[in-house]
mmCIF file of N, CA and C and ligand atoms in Angstrom:
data_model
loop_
_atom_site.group_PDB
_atom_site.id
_atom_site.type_symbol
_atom_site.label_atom_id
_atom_site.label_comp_id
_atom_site.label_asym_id
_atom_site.label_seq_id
_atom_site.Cartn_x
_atom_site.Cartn_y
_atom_site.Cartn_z
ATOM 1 N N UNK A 1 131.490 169.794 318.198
ATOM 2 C CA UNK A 1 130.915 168.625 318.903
ATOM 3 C C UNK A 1 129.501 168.357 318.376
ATOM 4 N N UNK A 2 128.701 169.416 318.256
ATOM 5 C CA UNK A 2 127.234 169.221 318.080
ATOM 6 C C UNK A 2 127.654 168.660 316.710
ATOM 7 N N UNK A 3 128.732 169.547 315.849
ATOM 8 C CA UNK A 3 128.589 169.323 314.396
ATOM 9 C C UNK A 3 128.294 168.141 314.199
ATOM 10 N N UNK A 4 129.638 166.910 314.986
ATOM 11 C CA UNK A 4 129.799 165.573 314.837
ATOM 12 C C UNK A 4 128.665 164.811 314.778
ATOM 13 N N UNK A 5 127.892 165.153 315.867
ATOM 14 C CA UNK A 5 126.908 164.476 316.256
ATOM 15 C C UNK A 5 125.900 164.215 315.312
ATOM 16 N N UNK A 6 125.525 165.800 314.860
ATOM 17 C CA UNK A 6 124.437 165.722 313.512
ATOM 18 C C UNK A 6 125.097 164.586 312.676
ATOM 19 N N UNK A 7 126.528 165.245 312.112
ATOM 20 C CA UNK A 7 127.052 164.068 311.282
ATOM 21 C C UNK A 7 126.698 162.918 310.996
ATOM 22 N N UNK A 8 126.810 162.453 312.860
ATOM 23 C CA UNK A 8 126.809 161.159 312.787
ATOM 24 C C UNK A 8 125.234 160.127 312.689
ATOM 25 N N UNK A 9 124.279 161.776 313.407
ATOM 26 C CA UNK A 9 123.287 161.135 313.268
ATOM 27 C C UNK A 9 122.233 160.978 311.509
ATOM 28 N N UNK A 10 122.675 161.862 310.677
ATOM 29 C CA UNK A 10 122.556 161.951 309.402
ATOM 30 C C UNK A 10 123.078 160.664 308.848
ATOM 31 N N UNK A 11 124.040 160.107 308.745
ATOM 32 C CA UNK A 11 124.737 159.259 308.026
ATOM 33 C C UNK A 11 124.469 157.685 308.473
ATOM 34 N N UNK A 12 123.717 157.861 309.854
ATOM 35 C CA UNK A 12 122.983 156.374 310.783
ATOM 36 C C UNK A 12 121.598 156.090 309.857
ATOM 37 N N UNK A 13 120.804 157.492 309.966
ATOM 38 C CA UNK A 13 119.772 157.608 309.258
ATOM 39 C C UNK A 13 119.773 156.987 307.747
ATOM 40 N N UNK A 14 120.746 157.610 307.058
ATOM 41 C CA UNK A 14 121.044 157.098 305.597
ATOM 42 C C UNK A 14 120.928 155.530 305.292
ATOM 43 N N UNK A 15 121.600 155.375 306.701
ATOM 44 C CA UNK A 15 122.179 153.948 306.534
ATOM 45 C C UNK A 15 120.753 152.992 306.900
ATOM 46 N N UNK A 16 120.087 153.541 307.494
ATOM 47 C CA UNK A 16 118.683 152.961 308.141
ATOM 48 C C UNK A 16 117.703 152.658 306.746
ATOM 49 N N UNK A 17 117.273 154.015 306.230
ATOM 50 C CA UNK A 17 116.802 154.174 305.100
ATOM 51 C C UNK A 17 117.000 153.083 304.172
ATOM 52 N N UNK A 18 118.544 153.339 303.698
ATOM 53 C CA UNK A 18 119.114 152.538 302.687
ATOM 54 C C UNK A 18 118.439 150.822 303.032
ATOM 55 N N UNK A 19 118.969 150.678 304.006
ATOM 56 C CA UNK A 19 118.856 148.770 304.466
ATOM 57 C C UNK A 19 117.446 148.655 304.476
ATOM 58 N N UNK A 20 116.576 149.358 304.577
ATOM 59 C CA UNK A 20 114.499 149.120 304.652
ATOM 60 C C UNK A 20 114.537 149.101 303.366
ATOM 61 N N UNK A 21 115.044 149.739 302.265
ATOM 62 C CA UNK A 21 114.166 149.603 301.148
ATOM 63 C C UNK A 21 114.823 148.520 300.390
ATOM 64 N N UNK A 22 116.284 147.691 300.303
ATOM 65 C CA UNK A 22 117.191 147.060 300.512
ATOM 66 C C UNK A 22 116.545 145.645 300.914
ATOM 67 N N UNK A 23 115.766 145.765 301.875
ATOM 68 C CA UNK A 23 115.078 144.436 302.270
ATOM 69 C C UNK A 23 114.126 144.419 301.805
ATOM 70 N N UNK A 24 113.097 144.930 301.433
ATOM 71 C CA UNK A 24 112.070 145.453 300.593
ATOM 72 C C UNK A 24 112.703 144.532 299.413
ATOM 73 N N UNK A 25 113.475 145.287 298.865
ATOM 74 C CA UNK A 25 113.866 144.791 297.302
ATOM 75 C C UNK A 25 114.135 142.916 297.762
ATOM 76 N N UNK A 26 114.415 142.674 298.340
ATOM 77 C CA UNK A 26 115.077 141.256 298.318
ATOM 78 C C UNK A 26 113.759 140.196 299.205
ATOM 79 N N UNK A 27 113.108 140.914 299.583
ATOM 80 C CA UNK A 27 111.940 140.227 299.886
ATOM 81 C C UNK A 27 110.670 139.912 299.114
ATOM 82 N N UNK A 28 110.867 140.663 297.982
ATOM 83 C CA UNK A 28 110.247 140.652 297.324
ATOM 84 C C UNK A 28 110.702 141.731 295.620
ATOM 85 N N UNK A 29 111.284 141.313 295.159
ATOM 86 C CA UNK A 29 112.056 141.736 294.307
ATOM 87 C C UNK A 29 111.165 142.155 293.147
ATOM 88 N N UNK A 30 109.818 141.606 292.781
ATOM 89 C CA UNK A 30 109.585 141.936 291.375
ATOM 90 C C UNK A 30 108.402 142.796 291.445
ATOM 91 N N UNK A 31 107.589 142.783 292.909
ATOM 92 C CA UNK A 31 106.521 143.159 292.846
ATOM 93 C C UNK A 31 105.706 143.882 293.642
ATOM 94 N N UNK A 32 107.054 144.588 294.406
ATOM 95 C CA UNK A 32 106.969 145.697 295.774
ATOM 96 C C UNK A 32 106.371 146.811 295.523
ATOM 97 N N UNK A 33 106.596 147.618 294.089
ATOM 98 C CA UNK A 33 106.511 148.890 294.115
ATOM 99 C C UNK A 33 104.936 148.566 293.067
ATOM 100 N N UNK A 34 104.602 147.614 293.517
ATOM 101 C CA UNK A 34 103.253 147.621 292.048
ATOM 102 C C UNK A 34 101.957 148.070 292.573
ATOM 103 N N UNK A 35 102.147 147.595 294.077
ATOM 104 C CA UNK A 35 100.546 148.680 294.739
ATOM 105 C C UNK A 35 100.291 149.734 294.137
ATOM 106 N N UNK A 36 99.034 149.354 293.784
ATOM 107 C CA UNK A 36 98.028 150.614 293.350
ATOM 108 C C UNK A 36 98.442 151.294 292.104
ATOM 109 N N UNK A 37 99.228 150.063 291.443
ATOM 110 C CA UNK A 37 99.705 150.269 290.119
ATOM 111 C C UNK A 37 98.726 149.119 289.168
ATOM 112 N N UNK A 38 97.530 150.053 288.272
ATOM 113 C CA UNK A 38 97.136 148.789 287.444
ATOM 114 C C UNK A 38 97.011 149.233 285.848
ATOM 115 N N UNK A 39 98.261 148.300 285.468
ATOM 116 C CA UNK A 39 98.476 148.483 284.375
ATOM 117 C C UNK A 39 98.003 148.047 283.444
ATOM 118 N N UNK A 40 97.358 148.642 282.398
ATOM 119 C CA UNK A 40 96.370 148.169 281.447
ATOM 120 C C UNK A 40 97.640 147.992 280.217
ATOM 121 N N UNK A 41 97.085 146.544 279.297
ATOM 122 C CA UNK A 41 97.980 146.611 278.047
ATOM 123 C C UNK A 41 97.557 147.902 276.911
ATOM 124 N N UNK A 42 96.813 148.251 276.720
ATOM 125 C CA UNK A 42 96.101 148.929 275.829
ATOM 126 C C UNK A 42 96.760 150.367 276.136
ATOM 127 N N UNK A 43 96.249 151.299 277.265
ATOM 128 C CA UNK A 43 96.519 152.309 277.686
ATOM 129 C C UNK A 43 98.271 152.499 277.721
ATOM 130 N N UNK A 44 98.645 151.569 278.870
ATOM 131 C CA UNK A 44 99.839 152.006 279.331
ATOM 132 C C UNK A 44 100.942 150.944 278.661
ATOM 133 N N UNK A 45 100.814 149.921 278.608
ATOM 134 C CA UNK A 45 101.795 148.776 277.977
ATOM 135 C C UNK A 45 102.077 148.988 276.222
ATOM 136 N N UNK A 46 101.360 149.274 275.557
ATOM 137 C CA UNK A 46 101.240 149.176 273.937
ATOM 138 C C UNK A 46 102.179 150.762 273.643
ATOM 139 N N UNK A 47 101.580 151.544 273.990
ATOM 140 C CA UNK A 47 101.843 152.720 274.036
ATOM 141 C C UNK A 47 103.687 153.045 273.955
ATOM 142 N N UNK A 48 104.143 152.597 275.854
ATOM 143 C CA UNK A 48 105.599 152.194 275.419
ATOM 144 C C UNK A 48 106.651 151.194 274.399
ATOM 145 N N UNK A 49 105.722 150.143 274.298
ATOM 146 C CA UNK A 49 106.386 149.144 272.902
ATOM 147 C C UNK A 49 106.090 149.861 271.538
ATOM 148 N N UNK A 50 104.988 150.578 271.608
ATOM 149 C CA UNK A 50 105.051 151.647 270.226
ATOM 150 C C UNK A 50 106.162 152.169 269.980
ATOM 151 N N UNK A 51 105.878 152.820 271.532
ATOM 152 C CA UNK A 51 107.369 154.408 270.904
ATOM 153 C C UNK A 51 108.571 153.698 270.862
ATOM 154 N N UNK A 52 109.473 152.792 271.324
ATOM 155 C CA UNK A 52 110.632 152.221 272.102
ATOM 156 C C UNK A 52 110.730 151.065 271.775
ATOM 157 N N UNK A 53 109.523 150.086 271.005
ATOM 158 C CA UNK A 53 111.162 148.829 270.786
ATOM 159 C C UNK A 53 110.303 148.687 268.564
ATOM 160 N N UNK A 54 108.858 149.030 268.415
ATOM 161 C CA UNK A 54 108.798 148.613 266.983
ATOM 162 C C UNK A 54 109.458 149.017 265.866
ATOM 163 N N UNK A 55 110.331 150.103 265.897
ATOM 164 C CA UNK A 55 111.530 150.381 265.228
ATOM 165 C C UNK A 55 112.107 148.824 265.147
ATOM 166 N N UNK A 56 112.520 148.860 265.588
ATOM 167 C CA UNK A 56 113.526 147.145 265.468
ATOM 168 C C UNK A 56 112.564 145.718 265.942
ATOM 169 N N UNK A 57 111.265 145.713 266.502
ATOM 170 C CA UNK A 57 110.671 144.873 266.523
ATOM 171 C C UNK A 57 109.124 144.769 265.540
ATOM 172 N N UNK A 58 109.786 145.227 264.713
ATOM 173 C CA UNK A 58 108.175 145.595 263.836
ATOM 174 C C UNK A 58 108.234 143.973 263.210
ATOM 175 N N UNK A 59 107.163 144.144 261.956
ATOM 176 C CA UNK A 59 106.126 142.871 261.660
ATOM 177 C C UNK A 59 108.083 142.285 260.649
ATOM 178 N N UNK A 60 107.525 141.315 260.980
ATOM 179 C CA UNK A 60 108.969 140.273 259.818
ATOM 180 C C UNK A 60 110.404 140.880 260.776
ATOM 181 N N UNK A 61 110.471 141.400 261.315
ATOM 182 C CA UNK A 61 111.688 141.140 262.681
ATOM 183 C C UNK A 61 112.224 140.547 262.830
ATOM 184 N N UNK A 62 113.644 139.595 262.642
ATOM 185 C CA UNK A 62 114.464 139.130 263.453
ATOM 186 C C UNK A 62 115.031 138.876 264.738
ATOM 187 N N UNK A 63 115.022 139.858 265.476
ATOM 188 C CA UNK A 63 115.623 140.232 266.595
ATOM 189 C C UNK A 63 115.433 139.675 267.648
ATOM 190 N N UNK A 64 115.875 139.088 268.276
ATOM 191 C CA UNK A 64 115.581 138.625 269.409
ATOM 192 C C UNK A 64 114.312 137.653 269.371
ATOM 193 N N UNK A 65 113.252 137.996 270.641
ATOM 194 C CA UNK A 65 111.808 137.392 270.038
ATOM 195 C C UNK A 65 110.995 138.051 268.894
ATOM 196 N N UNK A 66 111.893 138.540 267.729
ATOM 197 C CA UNK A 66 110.839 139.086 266.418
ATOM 198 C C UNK A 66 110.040 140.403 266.816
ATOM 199 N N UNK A 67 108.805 140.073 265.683
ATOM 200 C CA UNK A 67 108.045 141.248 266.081
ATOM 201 C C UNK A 67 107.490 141.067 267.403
ATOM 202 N N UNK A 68 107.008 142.674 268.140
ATOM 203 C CA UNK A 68 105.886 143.177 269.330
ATOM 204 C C UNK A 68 105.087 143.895 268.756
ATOM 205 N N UNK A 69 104.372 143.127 268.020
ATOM 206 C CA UNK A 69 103.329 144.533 267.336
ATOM 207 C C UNK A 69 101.789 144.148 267.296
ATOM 208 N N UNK A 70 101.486 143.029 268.284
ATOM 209 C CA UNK A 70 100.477 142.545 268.794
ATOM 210 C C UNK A 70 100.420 142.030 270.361
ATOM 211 N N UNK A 71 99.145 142.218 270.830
ATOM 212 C CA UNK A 71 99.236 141.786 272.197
ATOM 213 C C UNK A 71 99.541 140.119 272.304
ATOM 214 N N UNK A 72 99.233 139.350 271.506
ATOM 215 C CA UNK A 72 99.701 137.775 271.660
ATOM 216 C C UNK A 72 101.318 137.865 271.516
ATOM 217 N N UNK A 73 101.666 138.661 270.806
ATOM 218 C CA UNK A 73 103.110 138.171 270.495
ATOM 219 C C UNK A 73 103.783 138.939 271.642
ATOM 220 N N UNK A 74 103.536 140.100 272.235
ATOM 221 C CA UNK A 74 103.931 140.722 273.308
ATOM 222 C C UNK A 74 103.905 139.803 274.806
ATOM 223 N N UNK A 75 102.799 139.361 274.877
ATOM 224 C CA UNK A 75 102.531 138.675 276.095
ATOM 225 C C UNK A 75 102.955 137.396 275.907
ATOM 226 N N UNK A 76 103.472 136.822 274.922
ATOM 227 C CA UNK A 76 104.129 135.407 274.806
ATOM 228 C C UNK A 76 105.383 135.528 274.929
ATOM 229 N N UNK A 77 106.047 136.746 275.325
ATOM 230 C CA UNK A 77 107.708 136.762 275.608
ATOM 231 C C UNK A 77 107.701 138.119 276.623
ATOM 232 N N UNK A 78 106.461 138.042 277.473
ATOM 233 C CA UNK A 78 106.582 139.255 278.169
ATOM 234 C C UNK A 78 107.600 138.734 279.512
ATOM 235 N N UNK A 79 107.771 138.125 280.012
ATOM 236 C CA UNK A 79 108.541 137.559 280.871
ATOM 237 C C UNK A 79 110.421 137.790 280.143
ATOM 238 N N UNK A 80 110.385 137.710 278.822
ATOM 239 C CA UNK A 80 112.018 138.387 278.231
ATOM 240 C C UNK A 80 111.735 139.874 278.382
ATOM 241 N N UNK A 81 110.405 140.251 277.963
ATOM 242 C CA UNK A 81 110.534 141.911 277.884
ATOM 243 C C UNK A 81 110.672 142.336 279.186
ATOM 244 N N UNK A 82 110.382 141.889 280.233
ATOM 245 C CA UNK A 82 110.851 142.308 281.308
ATOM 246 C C UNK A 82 111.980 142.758 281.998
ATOM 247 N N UNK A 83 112.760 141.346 281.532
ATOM 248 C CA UNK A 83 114.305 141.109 282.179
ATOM 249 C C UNK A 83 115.177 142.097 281.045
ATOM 250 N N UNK A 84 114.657 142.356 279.841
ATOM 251 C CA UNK A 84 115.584 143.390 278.740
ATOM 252 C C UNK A 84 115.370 144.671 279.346
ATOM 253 N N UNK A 85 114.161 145.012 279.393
ATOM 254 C CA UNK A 85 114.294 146.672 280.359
ATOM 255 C C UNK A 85 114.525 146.648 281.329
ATOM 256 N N UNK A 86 114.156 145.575 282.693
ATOM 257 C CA UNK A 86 114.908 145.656 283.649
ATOM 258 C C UNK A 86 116.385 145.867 284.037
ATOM 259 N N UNK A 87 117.021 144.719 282.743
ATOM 260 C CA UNK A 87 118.620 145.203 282.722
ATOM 261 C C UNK A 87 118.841 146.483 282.243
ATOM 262 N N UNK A 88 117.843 146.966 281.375
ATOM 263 C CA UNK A 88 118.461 148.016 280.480
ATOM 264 C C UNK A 88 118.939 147.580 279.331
ATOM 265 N N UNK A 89 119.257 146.264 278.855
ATOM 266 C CA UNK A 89 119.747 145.681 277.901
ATOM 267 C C UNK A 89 118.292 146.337 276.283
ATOM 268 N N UNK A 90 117.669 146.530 276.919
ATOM 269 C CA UNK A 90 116.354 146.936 275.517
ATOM 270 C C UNK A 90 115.816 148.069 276.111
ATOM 271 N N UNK A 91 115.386 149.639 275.686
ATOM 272 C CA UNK A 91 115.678 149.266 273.954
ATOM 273 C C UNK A 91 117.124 149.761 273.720
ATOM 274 N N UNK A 92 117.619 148.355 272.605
ATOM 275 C CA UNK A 92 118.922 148.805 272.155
ATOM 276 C C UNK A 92 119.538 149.930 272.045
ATOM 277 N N UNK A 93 120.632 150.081 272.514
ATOM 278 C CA UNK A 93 121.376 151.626 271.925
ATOM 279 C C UNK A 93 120.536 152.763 273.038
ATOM 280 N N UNK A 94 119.033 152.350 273.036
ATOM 281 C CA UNK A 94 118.057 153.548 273.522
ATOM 282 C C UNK A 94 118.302 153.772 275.567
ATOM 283 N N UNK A 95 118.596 152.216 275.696
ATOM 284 C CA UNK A 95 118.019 151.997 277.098
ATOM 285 C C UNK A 95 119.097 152.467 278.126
ATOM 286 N N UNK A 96 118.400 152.241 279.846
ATOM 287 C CA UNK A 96 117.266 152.292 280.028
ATOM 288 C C UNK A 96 116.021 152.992 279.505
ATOM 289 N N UNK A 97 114.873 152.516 279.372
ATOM 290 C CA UNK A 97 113.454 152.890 279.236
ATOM 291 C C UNK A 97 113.486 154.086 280.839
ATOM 292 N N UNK A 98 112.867 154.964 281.502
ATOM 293 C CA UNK A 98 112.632 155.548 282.485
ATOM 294 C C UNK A 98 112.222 154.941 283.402
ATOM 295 N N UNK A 99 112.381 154.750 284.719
ATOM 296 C CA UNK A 99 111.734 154.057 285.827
ATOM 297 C C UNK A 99 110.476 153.815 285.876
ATOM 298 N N UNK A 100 109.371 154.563 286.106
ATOM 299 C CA UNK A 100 108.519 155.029 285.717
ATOM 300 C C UNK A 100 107.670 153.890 284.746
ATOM 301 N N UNK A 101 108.183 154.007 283.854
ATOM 302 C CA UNK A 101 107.964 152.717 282.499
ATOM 303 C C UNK A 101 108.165 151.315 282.400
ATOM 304 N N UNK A 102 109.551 151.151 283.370
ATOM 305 C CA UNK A 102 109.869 149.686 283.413
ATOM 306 C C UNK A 102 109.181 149.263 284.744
ATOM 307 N N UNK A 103 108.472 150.110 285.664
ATOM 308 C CA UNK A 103 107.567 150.324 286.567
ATOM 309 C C UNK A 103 106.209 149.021 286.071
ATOM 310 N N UNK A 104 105.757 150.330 284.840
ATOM 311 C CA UNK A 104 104.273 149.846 284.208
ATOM 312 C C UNK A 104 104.773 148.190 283.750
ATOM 313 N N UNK A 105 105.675 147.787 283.018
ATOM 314 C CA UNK A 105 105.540 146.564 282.223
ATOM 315 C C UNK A 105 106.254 145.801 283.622
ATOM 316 N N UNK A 106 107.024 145.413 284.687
ATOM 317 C CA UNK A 106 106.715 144.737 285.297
ATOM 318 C C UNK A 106 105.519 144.541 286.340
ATOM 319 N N UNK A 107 104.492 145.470 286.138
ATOM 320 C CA UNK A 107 103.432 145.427 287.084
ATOM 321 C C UNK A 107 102.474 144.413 286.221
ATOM 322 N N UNK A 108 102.679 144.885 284.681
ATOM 323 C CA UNK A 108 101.902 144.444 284.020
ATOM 324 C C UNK A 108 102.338 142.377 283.954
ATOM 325 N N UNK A 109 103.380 142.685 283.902
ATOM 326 C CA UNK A 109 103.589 141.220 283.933
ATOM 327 C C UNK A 109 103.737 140.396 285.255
ATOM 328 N N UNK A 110 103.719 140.801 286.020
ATOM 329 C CA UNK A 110 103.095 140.532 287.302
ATOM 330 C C UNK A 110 102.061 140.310 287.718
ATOM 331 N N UNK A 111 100.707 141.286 287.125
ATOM 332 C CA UNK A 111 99.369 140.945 287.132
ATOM 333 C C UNK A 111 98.995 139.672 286.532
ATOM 334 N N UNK A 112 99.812 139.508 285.362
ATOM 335 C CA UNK A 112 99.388 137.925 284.699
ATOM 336 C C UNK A 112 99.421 138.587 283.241
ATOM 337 N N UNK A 113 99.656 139.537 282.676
ATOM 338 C CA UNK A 113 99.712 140.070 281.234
ATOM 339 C C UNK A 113 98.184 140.235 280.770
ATOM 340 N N UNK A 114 97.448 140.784 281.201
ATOM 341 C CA UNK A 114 96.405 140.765 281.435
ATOM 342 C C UNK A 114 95.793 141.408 279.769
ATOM 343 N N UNK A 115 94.873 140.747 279.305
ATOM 344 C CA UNK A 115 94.687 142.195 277.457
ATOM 345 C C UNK A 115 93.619 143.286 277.854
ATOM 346 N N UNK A 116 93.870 143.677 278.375
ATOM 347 C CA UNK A 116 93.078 144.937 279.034
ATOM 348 C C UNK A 116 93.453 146.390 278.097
HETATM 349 C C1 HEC B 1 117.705 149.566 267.918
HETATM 350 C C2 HEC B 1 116.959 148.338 267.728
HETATM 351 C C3 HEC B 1 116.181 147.774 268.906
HETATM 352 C C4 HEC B 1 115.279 148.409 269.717
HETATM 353 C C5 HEC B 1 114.856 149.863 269.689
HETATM 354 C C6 HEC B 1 114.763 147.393 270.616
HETATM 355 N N1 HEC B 1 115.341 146.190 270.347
HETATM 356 FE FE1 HEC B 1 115.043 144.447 271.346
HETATM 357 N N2 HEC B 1 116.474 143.556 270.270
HETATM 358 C C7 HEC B 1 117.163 144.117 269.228
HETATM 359 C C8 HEC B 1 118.157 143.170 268.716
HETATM 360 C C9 HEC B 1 119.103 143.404 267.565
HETATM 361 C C10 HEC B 1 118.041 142.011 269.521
HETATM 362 C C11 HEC B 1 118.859 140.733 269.450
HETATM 363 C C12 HEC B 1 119.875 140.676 270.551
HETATM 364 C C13 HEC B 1 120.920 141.740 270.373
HETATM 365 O O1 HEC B 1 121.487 141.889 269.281
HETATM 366 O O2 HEC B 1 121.152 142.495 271.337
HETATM 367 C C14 HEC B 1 116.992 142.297 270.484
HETATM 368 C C15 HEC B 1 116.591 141.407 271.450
HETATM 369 C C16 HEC B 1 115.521 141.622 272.297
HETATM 370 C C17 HEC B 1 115.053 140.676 273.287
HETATM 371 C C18 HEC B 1 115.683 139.354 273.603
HETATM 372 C C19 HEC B 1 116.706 139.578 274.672
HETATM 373 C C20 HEC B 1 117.155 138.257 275.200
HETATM 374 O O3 HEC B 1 118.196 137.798 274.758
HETATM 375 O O4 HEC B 1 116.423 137.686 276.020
HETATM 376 C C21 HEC B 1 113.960 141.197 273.873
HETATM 377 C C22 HEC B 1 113.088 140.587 274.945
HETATM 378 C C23 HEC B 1 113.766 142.506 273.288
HETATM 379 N N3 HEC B 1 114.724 142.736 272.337
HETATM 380 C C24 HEC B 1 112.767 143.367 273.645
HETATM 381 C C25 HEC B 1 112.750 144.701 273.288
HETATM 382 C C26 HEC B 1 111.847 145.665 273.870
HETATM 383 C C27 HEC B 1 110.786 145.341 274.885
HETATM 384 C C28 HEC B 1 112.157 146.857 273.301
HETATM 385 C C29 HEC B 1 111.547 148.206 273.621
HETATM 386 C C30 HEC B 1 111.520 148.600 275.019
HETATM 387 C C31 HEC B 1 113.233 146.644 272.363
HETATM 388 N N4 HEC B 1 113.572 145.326 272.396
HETATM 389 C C32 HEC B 1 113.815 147.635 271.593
HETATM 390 C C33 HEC B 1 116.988 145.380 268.718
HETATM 391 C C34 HEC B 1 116.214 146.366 269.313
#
């Protein structure tokens, strides 16, 4: 009897949990988790397009929007670089990028792409 109960009260809880962060996401979908997140291009933004997409986006590139191997050309399609790691669709073959990371570049593009 007690067992049930825990059961039931564990699995209410879950369900509580789940639906707050659930509304969270849909109330604001792009820019919930960015408090007290300030992402610099220099430090934290360059750093991941180094390691993870200039293999295939280096200088004379094809791909998609071409090269990322400057902050103008980065921040003029940062709104695609978003939605590619967000899906996971970039980096090719590689992705997802880590939470964590696709964290930093939508905060960053949220702030306004700031050249910091
Ligand atoms: C292994 C090679 C490779 C890597 C690594 C890679 N890309 Fe790409 N990217 C491509 C190719 C090829 C395309 C063209 C579309 C396709 O073939 O999927 C593309 C397309 C894109 C597009 C356009 C997607 C669209 O249709 O809107 C964006 C934005 C992009 N890449 C960003 C990135 C970013 C940011 C990274 C690093 C996190 C990255 N890519 C890493 C090869 C790569």
């Amino acid at each position: 009897m007690m067992k049930k109960v825990l059961i039931t009260l564990s699995v209410c809880l879950a369900l509580l949990v789940g639906c707050t962060s659930d509304k969270e996401e849909l109330l604001n979908p792009s820019g919930h988790d960015c408090a007290g997140v300030n992402a610099s291009f220099v430090n934290d933004v360059w750093p991941i397009i180094q390691a993870n997409c200039q293999g295939c986006h280096g200088a004379g590139s094809t791909n998609g929007p071409g090269p990322l191997t400057n902050y103008t050309q980065i921040s003029n399609v940062a709104a695609r670089i978003q939605a590619a790691v967000e899906s996971g669709i970039m980096p090719k073959g590689g992705g997802p990028l880590p939470s964590a990371q696709i964290r930093i570049i939508r905060c960053w593009v949220n702030s306004g792409t700031p050249n910091n």
